[in-house]
Short mmCIF file of C-alpha atoms and ligand atoms in Angstrom, two decimals:
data_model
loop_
_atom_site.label_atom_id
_atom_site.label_comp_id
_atom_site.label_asym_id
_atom_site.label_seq_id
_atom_site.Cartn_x
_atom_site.Cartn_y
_atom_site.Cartn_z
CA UNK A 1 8.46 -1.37 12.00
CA UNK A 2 5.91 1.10 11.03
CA UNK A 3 7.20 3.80 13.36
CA UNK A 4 10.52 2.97 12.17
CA UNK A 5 8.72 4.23 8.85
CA UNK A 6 7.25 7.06 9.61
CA UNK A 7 10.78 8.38 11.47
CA UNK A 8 12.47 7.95 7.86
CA UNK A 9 9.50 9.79 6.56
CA UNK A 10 8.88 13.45 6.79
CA UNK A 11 9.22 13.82 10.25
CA UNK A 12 13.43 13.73 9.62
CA UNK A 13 13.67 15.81 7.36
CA UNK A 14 11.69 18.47 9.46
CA UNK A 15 14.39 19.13 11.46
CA UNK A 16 15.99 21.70 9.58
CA UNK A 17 15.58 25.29 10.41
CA UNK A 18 18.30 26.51 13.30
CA UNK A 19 15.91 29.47 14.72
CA UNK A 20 13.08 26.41 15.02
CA UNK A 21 14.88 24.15 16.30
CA UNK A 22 15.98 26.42 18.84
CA UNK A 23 12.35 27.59 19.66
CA UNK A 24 12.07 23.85 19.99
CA UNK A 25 14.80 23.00 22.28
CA UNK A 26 13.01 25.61 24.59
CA UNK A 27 9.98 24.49 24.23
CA UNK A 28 11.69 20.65 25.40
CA UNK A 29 13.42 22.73 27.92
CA UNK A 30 10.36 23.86 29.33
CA UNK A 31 8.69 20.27 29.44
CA UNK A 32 11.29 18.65 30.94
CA UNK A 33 12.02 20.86 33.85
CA UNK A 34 7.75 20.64 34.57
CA UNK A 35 8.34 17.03 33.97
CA UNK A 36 11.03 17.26 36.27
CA UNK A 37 9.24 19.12 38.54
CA UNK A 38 6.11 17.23 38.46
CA UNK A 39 8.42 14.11 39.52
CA UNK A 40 9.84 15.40 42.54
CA UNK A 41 6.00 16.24 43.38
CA UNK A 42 5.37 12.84 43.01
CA UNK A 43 8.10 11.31 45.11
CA UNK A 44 7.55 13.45 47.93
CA UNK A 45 3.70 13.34 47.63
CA UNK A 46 2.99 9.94 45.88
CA UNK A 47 -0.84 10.34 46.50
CA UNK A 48 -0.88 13.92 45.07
CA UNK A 49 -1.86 17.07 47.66
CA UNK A 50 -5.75 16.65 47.58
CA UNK A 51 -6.07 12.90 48.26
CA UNK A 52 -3.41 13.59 51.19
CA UNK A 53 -5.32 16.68 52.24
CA UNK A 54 -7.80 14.68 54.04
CA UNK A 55 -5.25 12.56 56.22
CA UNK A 56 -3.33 16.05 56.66
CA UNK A 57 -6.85 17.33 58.30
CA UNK A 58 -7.20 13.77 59.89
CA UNK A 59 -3.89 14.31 61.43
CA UNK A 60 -4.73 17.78 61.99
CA UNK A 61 -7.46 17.29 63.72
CA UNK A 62 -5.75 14.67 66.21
CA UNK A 63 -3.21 17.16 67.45
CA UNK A 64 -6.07 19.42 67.01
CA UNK A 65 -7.91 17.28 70.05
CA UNK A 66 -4.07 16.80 72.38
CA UNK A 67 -3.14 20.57 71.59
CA UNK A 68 -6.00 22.75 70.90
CA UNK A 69 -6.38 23.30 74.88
CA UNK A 70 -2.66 24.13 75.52
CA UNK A 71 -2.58 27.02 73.21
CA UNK A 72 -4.65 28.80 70.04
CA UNK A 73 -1.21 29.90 68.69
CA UNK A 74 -1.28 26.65 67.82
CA UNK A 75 -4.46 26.58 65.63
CA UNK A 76 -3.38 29.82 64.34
CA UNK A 77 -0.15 27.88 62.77
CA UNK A 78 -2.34 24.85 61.74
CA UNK A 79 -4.18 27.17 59.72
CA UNK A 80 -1.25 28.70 58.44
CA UNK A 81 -0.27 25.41 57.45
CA UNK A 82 -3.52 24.40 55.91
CA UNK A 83 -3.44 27.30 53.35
CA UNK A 84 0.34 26.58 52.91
CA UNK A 85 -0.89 23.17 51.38
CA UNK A 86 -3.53 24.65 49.72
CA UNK A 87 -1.67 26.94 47.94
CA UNK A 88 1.19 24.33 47.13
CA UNK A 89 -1.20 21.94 45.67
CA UNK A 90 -3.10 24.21 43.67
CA UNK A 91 0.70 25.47 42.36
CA UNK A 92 1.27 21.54 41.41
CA UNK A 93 -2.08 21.38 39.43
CA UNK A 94 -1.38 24.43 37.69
CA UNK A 95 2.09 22.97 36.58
CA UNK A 96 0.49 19.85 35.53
CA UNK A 97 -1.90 21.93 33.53
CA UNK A 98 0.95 24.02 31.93
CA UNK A 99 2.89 20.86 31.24
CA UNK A 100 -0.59 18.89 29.19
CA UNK A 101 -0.73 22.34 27.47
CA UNK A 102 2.58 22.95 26.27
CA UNK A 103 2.66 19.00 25.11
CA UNK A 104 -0.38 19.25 23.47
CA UNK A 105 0.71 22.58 21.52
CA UNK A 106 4.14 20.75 20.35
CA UNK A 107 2.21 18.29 19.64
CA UNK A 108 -0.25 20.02 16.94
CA UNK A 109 2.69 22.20 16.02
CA UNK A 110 4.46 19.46 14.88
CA UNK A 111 1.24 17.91 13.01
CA UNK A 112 0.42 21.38 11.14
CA UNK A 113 3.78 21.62 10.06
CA UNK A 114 3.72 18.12 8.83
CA UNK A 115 0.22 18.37 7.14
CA UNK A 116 1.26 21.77 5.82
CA UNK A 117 4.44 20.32 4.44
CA UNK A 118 2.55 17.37 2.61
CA UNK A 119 0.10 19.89 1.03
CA UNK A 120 2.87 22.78 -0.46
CA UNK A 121 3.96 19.17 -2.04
CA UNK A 122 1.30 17.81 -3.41
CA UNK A 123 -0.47 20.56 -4.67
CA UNK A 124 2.46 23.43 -5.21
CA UNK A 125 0.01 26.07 -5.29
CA UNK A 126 -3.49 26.84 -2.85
CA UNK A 127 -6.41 27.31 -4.92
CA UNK A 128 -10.13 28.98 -3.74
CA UNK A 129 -12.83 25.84 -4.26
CA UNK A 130 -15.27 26.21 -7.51
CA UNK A 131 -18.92 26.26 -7.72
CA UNK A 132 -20.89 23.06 -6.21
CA UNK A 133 -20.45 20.39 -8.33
CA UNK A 134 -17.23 21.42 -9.94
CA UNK A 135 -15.24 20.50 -7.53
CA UNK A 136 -12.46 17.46 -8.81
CA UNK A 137 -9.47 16.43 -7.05
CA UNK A 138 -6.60 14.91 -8.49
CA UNK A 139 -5.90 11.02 -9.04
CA UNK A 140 -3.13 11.79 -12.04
CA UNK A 141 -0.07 12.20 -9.64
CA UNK A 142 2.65 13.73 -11.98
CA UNK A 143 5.14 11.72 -13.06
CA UNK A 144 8.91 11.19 -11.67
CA UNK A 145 12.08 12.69 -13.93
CA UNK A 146 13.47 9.96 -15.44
CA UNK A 147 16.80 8.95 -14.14
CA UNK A 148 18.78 6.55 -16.63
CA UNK A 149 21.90 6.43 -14.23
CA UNK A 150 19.47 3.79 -12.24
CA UNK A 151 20.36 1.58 -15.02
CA UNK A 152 21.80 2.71 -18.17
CA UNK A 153 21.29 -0.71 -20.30
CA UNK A 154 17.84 -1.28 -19.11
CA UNK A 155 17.27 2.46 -20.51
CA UNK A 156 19.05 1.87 -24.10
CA UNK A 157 16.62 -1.34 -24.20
CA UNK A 158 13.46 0.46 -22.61
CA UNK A 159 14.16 3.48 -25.66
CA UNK A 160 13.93 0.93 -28.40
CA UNK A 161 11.03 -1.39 -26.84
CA UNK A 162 8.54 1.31 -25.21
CA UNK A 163 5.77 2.66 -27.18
CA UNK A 164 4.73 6.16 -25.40
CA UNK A 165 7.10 5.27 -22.79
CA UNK A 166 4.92 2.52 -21.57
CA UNK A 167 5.32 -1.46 -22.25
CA UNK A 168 3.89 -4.59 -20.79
CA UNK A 169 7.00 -6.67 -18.84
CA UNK A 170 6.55 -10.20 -17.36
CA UNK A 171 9.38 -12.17 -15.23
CA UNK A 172 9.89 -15.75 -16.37
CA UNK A 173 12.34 -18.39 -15.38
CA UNK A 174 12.96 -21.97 -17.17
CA UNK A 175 10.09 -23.38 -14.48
CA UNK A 176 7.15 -21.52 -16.68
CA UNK A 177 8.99 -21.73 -20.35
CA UNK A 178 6.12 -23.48 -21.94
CA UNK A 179 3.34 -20.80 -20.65
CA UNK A 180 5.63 -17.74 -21.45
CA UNK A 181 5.97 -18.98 -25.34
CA UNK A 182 1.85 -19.40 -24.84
CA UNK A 183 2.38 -15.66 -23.87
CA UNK A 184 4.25 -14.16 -26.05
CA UNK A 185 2.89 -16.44 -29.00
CA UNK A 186 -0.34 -14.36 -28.45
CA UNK A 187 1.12 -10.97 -28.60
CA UNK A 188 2.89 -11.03 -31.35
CA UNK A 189 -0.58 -12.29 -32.89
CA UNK A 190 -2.64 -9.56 -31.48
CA UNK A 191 0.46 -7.14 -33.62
CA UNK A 192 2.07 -5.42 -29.39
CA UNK A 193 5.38 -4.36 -30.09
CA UNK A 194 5.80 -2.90 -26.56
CA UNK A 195 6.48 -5.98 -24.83
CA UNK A 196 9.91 -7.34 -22.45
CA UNK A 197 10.47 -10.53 -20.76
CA UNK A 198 12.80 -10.25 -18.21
CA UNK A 199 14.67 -13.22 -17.56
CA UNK A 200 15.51 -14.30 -14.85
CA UNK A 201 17.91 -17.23 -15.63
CA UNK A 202 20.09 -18.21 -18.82
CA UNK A 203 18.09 -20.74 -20.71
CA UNK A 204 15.39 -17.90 -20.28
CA UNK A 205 17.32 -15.40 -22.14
CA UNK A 206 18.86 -17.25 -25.07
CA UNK A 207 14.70 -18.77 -25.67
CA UNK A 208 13.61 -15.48 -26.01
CA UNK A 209 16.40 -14.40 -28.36
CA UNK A 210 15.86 -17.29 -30.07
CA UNK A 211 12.36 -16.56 -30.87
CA UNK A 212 12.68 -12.91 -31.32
CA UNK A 213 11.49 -11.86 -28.12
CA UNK A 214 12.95 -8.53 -26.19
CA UNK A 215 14.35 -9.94 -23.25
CA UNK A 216 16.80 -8.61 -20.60
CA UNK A 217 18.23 -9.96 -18.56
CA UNK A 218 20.46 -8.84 -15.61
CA UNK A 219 24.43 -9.34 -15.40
CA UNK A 220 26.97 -9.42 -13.06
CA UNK A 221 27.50 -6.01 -12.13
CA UNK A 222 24.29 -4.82 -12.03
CA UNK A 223 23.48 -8.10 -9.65
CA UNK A 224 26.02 -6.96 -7.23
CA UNK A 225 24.71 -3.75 -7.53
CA UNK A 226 21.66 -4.49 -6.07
CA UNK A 227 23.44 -6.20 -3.40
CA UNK A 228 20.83 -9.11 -2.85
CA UNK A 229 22.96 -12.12 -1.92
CA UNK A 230 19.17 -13.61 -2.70
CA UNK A 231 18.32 -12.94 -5.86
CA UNK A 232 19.86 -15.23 -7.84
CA UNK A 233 19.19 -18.22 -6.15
CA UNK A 234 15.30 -17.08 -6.38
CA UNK A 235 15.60 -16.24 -9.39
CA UNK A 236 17.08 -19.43 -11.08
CA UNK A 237 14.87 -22.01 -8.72
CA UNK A 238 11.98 -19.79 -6.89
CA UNK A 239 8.26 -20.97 -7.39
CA UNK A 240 5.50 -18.70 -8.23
CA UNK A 241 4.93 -16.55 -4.81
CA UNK A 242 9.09 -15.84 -4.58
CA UNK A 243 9.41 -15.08 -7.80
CA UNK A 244 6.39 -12.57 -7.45
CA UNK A 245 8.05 -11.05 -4.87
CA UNK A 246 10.70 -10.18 -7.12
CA UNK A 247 8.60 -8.54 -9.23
CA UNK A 248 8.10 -5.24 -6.83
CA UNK A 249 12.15 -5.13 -6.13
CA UNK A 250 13.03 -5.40 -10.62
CA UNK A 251 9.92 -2.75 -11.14
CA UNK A 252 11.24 -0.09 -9.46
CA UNK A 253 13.85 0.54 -12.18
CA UNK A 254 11.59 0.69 -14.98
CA UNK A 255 9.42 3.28 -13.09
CA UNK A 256 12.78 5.55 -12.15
CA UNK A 257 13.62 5.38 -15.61
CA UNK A 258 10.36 7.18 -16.21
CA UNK A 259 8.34 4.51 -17.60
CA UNK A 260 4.74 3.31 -17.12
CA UNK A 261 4.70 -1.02 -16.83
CA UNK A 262 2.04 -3.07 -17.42
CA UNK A 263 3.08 -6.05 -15.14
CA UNK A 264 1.75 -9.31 -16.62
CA UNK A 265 2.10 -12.80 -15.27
CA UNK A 266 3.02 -15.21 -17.84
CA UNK A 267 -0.63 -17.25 -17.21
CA UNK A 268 -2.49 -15.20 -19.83
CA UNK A 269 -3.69 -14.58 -23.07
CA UNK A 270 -3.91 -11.26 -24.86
CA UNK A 271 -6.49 -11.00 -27.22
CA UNK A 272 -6.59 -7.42 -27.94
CA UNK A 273 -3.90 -4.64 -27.60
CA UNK A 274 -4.50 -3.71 -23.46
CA UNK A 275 -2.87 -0.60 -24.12
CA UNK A 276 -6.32 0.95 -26.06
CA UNK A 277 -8.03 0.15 -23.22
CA UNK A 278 -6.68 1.84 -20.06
CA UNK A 279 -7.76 5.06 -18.16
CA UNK A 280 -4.05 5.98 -17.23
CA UNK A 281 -5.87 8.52 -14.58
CA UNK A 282 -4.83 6.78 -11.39
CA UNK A 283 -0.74 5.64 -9.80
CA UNK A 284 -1.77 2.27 -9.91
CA UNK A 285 -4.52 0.41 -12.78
CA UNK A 286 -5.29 -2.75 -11.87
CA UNK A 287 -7.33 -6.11 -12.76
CA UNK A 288 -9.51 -7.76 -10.14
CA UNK A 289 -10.15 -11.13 -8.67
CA UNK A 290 -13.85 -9.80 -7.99
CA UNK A 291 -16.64 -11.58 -10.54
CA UNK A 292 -19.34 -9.59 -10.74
CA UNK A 293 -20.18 -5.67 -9.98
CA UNK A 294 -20.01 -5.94 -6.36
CA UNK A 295 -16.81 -8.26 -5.64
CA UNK A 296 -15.06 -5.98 -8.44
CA UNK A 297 -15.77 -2.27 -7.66
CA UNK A 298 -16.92 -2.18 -3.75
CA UNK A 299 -20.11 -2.74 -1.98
CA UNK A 300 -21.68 -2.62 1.75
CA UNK A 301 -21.81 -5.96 3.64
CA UNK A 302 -23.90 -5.38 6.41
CA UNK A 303 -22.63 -7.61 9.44
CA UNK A 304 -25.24 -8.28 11.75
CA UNK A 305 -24.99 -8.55 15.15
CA UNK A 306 -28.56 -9.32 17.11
CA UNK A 307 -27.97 -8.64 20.50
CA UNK A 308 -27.53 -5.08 19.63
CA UNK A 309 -30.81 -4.11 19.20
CA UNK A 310 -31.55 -1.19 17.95
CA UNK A 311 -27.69 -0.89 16.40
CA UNK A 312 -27.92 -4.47 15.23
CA UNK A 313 -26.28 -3.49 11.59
CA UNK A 314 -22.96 -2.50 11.41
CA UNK A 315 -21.86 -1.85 7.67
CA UNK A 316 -18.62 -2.75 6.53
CA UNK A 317 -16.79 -1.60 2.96
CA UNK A 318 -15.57 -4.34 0.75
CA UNK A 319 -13.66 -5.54 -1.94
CA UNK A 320 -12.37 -8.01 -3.96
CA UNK A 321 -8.60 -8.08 -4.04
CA UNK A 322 -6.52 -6.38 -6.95
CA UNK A 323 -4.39 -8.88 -8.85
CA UNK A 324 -1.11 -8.38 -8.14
CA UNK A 325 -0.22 -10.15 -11.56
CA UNK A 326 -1.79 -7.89 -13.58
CA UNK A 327 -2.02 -4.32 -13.10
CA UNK A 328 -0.17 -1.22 -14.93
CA UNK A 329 1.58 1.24 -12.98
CA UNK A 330 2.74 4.56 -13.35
CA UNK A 331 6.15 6.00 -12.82
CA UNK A 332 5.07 8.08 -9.59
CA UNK A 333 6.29 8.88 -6.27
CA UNK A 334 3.53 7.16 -4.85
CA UNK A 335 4.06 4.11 -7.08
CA UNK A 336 7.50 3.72 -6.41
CA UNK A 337 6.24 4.01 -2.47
CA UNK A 338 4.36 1.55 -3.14
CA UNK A 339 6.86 -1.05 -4.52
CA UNK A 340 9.20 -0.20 -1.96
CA UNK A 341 6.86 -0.94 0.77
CA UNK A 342 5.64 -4.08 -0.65
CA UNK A 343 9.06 -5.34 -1.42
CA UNK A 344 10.30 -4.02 1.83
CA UNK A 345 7.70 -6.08 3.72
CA UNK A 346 8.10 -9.79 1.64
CA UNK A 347 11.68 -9.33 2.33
CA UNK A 348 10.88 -8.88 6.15
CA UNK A 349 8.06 -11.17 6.30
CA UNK A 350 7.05 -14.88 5.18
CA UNK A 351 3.68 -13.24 3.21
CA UNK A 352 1.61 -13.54 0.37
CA UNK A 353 2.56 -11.18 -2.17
CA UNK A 354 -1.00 -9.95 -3.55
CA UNK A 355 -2.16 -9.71 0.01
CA UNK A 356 0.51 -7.44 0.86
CA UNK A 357 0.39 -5.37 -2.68
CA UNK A 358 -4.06 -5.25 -1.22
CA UNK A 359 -2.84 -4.45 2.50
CA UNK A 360 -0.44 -1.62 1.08
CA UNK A 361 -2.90 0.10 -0.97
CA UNK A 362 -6.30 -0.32 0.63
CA UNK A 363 -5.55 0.66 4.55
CA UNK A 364 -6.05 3.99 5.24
CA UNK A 365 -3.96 6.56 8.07
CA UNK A 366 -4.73 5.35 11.21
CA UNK A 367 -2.56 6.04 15.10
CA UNK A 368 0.71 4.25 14.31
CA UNK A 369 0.28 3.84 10.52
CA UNK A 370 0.71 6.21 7.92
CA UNK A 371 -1.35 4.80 4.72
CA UNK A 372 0.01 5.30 1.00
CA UNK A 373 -3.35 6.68 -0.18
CA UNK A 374 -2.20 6.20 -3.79
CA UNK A 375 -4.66 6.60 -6.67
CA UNK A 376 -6.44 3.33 -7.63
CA UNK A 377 -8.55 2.36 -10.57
CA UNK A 378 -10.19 -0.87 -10.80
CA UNK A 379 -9.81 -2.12 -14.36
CA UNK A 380 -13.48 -4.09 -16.25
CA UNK A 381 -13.31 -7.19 -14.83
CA UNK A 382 -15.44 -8.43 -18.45
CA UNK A 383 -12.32 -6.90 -20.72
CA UNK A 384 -9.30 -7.61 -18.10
CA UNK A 385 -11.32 -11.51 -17.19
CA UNK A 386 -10.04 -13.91 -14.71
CA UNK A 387 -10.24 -17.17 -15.07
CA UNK A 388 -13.31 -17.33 -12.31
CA UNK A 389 -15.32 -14.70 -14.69
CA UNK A 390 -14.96 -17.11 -17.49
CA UNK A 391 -15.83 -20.27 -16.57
CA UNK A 392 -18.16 -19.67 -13.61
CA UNK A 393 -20.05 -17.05 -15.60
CA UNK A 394 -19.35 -15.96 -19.45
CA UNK A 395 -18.72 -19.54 -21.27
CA UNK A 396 -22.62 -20.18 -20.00
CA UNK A 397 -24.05 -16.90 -21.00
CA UNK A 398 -24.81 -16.80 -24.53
CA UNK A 399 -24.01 -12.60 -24.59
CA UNK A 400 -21.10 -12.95 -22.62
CA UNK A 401 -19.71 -15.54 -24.77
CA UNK A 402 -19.81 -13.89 -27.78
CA UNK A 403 -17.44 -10.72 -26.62
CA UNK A 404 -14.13 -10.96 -26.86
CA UNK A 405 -12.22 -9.85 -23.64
CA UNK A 406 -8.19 -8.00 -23.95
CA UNK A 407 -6.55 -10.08 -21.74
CA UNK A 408 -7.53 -13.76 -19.89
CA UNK A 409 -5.86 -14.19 -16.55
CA UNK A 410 -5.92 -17.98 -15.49
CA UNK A 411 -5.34 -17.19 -12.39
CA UNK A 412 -8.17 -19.21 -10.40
CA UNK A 413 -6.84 -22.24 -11.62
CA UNK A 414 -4.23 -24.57 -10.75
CA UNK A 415 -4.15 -26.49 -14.48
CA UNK A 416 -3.24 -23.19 -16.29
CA UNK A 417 -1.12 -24.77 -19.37
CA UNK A 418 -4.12 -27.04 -20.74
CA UNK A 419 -7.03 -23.96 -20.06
CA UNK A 420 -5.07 -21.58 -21.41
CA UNK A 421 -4.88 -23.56 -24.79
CA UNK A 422 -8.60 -24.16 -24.67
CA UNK A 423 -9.04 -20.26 -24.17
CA UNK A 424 -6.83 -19.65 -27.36
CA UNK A 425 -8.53 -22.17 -29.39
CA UNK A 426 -12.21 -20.60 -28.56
CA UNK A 427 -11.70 -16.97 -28.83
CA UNK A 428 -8.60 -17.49 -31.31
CA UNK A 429 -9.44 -20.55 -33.48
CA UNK A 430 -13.42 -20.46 -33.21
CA UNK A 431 -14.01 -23.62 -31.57
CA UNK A 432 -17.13 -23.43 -29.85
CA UNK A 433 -16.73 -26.06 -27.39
CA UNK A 434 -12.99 -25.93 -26.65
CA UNK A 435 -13.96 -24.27 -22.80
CA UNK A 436 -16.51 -27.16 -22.31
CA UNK A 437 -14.22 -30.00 -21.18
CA UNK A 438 -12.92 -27.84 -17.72
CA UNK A 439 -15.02 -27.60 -14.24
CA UNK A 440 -15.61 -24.63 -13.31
CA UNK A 441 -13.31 -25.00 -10.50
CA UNK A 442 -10.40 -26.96 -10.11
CA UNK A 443 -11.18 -30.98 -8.78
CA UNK A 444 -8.33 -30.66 -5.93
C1 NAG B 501 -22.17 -3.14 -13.58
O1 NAG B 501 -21.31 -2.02 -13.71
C2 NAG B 501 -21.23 -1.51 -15.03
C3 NAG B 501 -20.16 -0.47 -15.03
O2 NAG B 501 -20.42 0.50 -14.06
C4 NAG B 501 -22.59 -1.02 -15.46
O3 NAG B 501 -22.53 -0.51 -16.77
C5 NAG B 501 -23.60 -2.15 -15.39
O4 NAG B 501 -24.90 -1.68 -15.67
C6 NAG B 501 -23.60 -2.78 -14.02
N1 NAG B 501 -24.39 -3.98 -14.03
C7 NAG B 501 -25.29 -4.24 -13.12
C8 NAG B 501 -26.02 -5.56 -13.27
O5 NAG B 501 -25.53 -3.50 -12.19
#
């Protein structure tokens, strides 16, 4: 699957120029006929000339012992013989040389093209490398031109909604109606006007208008545009991990339309506007399901391994996962990679979303893979908290508990309604001991 990838990749469209392509086809010319060659060696001479040399002088030798008294003509042809071989054999390692050599040079040919290709793309221009310490490469990928023919009524609603052409969009369905009014209760409090629910069934769509809430909500056409025959069906009835799927495939749009999304599950609260608070350096922004310094932004677990003596500690680089319900995005190529990969891979596989959205944009290059290598920024896991943060840590420090965080995710528990309440009523309505009731985990 991940060849099948990397054939779709740049590695087509090299195949352009007629003058190297016919270089090409003689250089595949070339191979084959040696690989030809060296097969015919190898049928007639299956254990190569110098492992048979030794019989040949073994057998040699015999008809050395019946003949050599009859005649030294004879010995004179053996000889002949012998350097005959000799000469043959050495020929057949010289074309086995030529052969590794020419496949070897094709072989970094094709790579420096490839690599060389990839840079005049990325950077457009080569540049000499500034004084130590200068020295900063680029996370900001620029940005894709916008391209309303993707969807022409998603881009008259996007015009009137966006702020800066960016804007905070959650997916919702009839299953999570009470926690998406808990949502968008709290952002009209906290006065964000850049906000769309995009609904993903009727009763959905007519609540939000209802209320007053931007909502949008996909009709015929443009469903059999997309040609899902799945959608709708996960759409009306899909749980929480289908439904996230979804979220990678409905995404793309907004991002070819040339806007930046803050994806947001419909399990938190906003307390603050999240859009004063971002970098907007990096393709993808993203909150954490790390808890402290370590688990959020990297560290080196040492795994140790006794019997290896000396060598005994191997280090290892880790991370807690991104949360793939909260993160904002921006309209790249390397974004849009991104979603397309991860939604290419739920629709193929039976996987967790977030492990897939980690998987995607943690591995790096390695034989048989190409990695994304998109930009990443890992957002302050005290300002953008999970629900683990806040009840395993912050409610029970008395510093902590005085700050008021942007957004609360609740994503660490399984009773999100009833804790997302008690987190409005603390940081919203003052009351000191509304977070006391709830474990710090969930009971099971
Ligand atoms: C954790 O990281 C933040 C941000 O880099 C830093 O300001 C803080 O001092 C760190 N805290 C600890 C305990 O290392």
């Amino acid at each position: 699957m991940i060849g099948g990838r990397r054939e779709t990749g740049f590695s087509k469209r090299d195949g352009g120029g007629g003058g190297q392509s016919f270089c090409r086809s003689r250089i595949a010319a070339a191979i084959f006929v040696g690989i030809f060659l060296g097969g015919v060696f190898a049928f007639f001479y299956p254990d190569g000339f110098f492992v048979s040399s030794p019989s040949v002088h073994h057998s040699v030798a015999n008809s050395d012992s019946e003949v050599i008294t009859s005649s030294c003509a004879s010995s004179e042809r053996i000889n002949m013989l012998k350097s005959e071989f000799i000469a043959a054999s050495e020929k057949n390692a010289r074309f086995k040389m030529q052969i590794r050599e020419l496949t070897e040079k094709l072989q970094l040919a094709e790579q420096r093209k490839d690599n060389a290709q990839k840079q005049v793309l990325v950077l457009g221009e080569q540049q000499k490398a500034g004084p130590f310490g200068t020295v900063k490469g680029s996370r900001t990928n620029p940005t894709v031109v916008p391209d309303e023919s993707v969807n022409p009524r998603l881009a008259k609603i996007l015009e009137k909604v966006a702020v800066n052409r960016e804007l905070i969009v959650t997916l919702a369905n009839s299953n999570v109606k009470d926690m998406l009014e808990l949502w968008f209760t709290n952002i009209k409090r906290v006065g964000i006007p850049n906000y769309l629910v995009f609904a993903l069934d009727e009763e959905i769509a007519s609540f939000c208008q209802s209320k007053d809430v931007p909502v949008y909500k996909r009709d015929n056409d443009e469903v059999k545009r997309d040609q899902d025959k799945n959608f709708e069906s996960i759409a009306r009835t899909g749980g929480n991990h289908a439904v996230s799927g979804l979220k990678f495939r409905i995404l793309r749009e907004f991002l070819q339309l040339g806007y930046s999304v803050l994806l947001s599950d419909v399990d938190i609260i906003y307390l603050k506007n999240p859009f004063n608070h971002l970098y907007r350096d990096s393709d993808v922004e993203s909150m954490t399901d790390g808890h402290n310094n370590m688990t959020a932004y990297g560290y080196d677990d040492v795994f140790d391994e006794p019997t290896m003596g000396w060598a005994r500690y191997a280090h290892t680089m880790r991370l807690w996962v991104y949360n793939s319900g909260f993160f904002y995005i921006r309209p790249t190529i390397p974004s849009i990679e991104l979603l397309d990969r991860v939604a290419g891979r739920l629709a193929r596989e039976n996987a967790w979303d977030q492990a897939v959205f980690n998987e995607e944009l943690f591995f790096p290059s390695y034989p048989g893979y190409e990695g994304l290598h998109a930009s990443r920024r890992t957002m302050d896991y005290y300002l953008f908290m999970n629900s683990k943060v806040l009840f395993k840590t912050v409610r029970k420090d008395s510093q902590l508990s005085k700050l008021k965080p942007v957004i609360i995710h609740l994503n660490y528990h399984p009773d999100k309604f009833p804790r997302m309440k008690a987190v409005v009523d603390y940081y919203v309505n003052g009351k000191q001991d509304a977070l006391s009731p709830f474990p710090d985990g969930s009971d099971w």
